Amino acid sequence: IVLEVFSDNISVFPNPFEDNLTVKVDVLESDTVTIQLYNLTSQLLFSKEFEVTAGTNLLKISPKVATGIYLLQVKMKENIVISKVIKK
């Protein structure tokens, strides 16, 4: 998996997180966003789809995972952004 620099319209907080993680997505038009969480061996641990509307959307997830380092993938249309997140 290639780690990419976060684009201006997506941010993830808090990082590190305890139970809940928020993905802030700014979009120009309504769309479907898929959020997936992988461990470092590329095993899919969490996946959820959200319908977003034009403007700023706060997408909250509560993945039930152990303490550690994970890769969070956010997919919108053909855009994929991957970020490293840490579970406390």
PDB file of C-alpha atoms in Angstrom:
ATOM      1  CA  ILE A   1       0.000   0.000   0.000  1.00  0.00           C
ATOM      2  CA  VAL A   2       1.346   3.400  -0.962  1.00  0.00           C
ATOM      3  CA  LEU A   3       1.003   6.145   1.637  1.00  0.00           C
ATOM      4  CA  GLU A   4      -0.155   9.381   0.073  1.00  0.00           C
ATOM      5  CA  VAL A   5      -0.070  12.914   1.388  1.00  0.00           C
ATOM      6  CA  PHE A   6      -3.489  14.006   2.619  1.00  0.00           C
ATOM      7  CA  SER A   7      -5.316  16.231   0.206  1.00  0.00           C
ATOM      8  CA  ASP A   8      -6.665  19.577   1.393  1.00  0.00           C
ATOM      9  CA  ASN A   9     -10.260  18.364   1.552  1.00  0.00           C
ATOM     10  CA  ILE A  10      -9.768  15.392   3.924  1.00  0.00           C
ATOM     11  CA  SER A  11      -8.528  15.341   7.511  1.00  0.00           C
ATOM     12  CA  VAL A  12      -8.620  12.765  10.322  1.00  0.00           C
ATOM     13  CA  PHE A  13      -8.712  13.497  14.043  1.00  0.00           C
ATOM     14  CA  PRO A  14      -7.881  12.837  16.797  1.00  0.00           C
ATOM     15  CA  ASN A  15      -4.714  10.947  15.991  1.00  0.00           C
ATOM     16  CA  PRO A  16      -3.870   9.020  18.073  1.00  0.00           C
ATOM     17  CA  PHE A  17      -7.462   8.028  18.889  1.00  0.00           C
ATOM     18  CA  GLU A  18      -9.030   6.057  21.731  1.00  0.00           C
ATOM     19  CA  ASP A  19     -12.501   4.865  20.671  1.00  0.00           C
ATOM     20  CA  ASN A  20     -13.798   7.275  18.030  1.00  0.00           C
ATOM     21  CA  LEU A  21     -12.196   8.700  14.923  1.00  0.00           C
ATOM     22  CA  THR A  22     -13.609  11.585  12.870  1.00  0.00           C
ATOM     23  CA  VAL A  23     -12.946  11.995   9.155  1.00  0.00           C
ATOM     24  CA  LYS A  24     -13.663  15.515   7.884  1.00  0.00           C
ATOM     25  CA  VAL A  25     -14.470  15.566   4.177  1.00  0.00           C
ATOM     26  CA  ASP A  26     -15.085  18.705   2.130  1.00  0.00           C
ATOM     27  CA  VAL A  27     -16.822  17.978  -1.181  1.00  0.00           C
ATOM     28  CA  LEU A  28     -18.286  20.085  -3.966  1.00  0.00           C
ATOM     29  CA  GLU A  29     -21.229  17.767  -4.650  1.00  0.00           C
ATOM     30  CA  SER A  30     -23.088  14.874  -3.036  1.00  0.00           C
ATOM     31  CA  ASP A  31     -21.132  11.652  -3.209  1.00  0.00           C
ATOM     32  CA  THR A  32     -20.468   8.302  -1.552  1.00  0.00           C
ATOM     33  CA  VAL A  33     -17.398   7.998   0.672  1.00  0.00           C
ATOM     34  CA  THR A  34     -15.986   4.653   1.791  1.00  0.00           C
ATOM     35  CA  ILE A  35     -13.794   4.540   4.896  1.00  0.00           C
ATOM     36  CA  GLN A  36     -11.708   1.423   5.470  1.00  0.00           C
ATOM     37  CA  LEU A  37      -9.230   0.556   8.199  1.00  0.00           C
ATOM     38  CA  TYR A  38      -6.394  -1.905   7.553  1.00  0.00           C
ATOM     39  CA  ASN A  39      -3.700  -3.342   9.778  1.00  0.00           C
ATOM     40  CA  LEU A  40      -0.078  -3.163   8.615  1.00  0.00           C
ATOM     41  CA  THR A  41      -0.372  -6.561   6.887  1.00  0.00           C
ATOM     42  CA  SER A  42      -3.156  -5.137   4.660  1.00  0.00           C
ATOM     43  CA  GLN A  43      -5.950  -7.041   6.405  1.00  0.00           C
ATOM     44  CA  LEU A  44      -9.278  -5.171   6.247  1.00  0.00           C
ATOM     45  CA  LEU A  45     -10.580  -4.636   9.797  1.00  0.00           C
ATOM     46  CA  PHE A  46     -13.334  -2.039   9.323  1.00  0.00           C
ATOM     47  CA  SER A  47     -15.342  -0.713   6.397  1.00  0.00           C
ATOM     48  CA  LYS A  48     -18.224   1.740   6.247  1.00  0.00           C
ATOM     49  CA  GLU A  49     -19.920   3.725   3.487  1.00  0.00           C
ATOM     50  CA  PHE A  50     -21.278   7.226   3.996  1.00  0.00           C
ATOM     51  CA  GLU A  51     -23.473   9.425   1.820  1.00  0.00           C
ATOM     52  CA  VAL A  52     -22.093  12.974   1.937  1.00  0.00           C
ATOM     53  CA  THR A  53     -23.595  16.265   0.811  1.00  0.00           C
ATOM     54  CA  ALA A  54     -21.931  19.311  -0.719  1.00  0.00           C
ATOM     55  CA  GLY A  55     -19.820  21.178   1.850  1.00  0.00           C
ATOM     56  CA  THR A  56     -18.136  19.941   5.028  1.00  0.00           C
ATOM     57  CA  ASN A  57     -19.075  16.505   6.361  1.00  0.00           C
ATOM     58  CA  LEU A  58     -17.903  15.004   9.669  1.00  0.00           C
ATOM     59  CA  LEU A  59     -17.908  11.207   9.450  1.00  0.00           C
ATOM     60  CA  LYS A  60     -17.529   9.442  12.800  1.00  0.00           C
ATOM     61  CA  ILE A  61     -16.318   5.873  13.082  1.00  0.00           C
ATOM     62  CA  SER A  62     -15.721   3.637  16.097  1.00  0.00           C
ATOM     63  CA  PRO A  63     -13.581   0.730  14.921  1.00  0.00           C
ATOM     64  CA  LYS A  64     -13.204  -2.029  17.534  1.00  0.00           C
ATOM     65  CA  VAL A  65      -9.474  -2.656  17.181  1.00  0.00           C
ATOM     66  CA  ALA A  66      -6.549  -3.298  19.518  1.00  0.00           C
ATOM     67  CA  THR A  67      -3.932  -0.699  20.398  1.00  0.00           C
ATOM     68  CA  GLY A  68      -1.565  -0.235  17.462  1.00  0.00           C
ATOM     69  CA  ILE A  69      -0.861   1.416  14.119  1.00  0.00           C
ATOM     70  CA  TYR A  70      -3.341   1.203  11.248  1.00  0.00           C
ATOM     71  CA  LEU A  71      -3.861   2.534   7.734  1.00  0.00           C
ATOM     72  CA  LEU A  72      -7.059   4.498   7.156  1.00  0.00           C
ATOM     73  CA  GLN A  73      -8.235   4.594   3.549  1.00  0.00           C
ATOM     74  CA  VAL A  74     -10.785   7.157   2.365  1.00  0.00           C
ATOM     75  CA  LYS A  75     -12.264   6.561  -1.111  1.00  0.00           C
ATOM     76  CA  MET A  76     -14.313   9.121  -3.078  1.00  0.00           C
ATOM     77  CA  LYS A  77     -14.955   8.406  -6.769  1.00  0.00           C
ATOM     78  CA  GLU A  78     -11.509   7.696  -8.198  1.00  0.00           C
ATOM     79  CA  ASN A  79      -9.649   9.441  -5.370  1.00  0.00           C
ATOM     80  CA  ILE A  80      -8.058   7.343  -2.634  1.00  0.00           C
ATOM     81  CA  VAL A  81      -6.293   8.879   0.362  1.00  0.00           C
ATOM     82  CA  ILE A  82      -4.420   6.724   2.869  1.00  0.00           C
ATOM     83  CA  SER A  83      -3.219   7.920   6.268  1.00  0.00           C
ATOM     84  CA  LYS A  84      -1.506   6.258   9.196  1.00  0.00           C
ATOM     85  CA  VAL A  85      -3.575   6.366  12.403  1.00  0.00           C
ATOM     86  CA  ILE A  86      -2.689   5.187  15.883  1.00  0.00           C
ATOM     87  CA  LYS A  87      -5.100   3.542  18.364  1.00  0.00           C
ATOM     88  CA  LYS A  88      -4.167   4.342  21.990  1.00  0.00           C
TER      89      LYS A  88
END
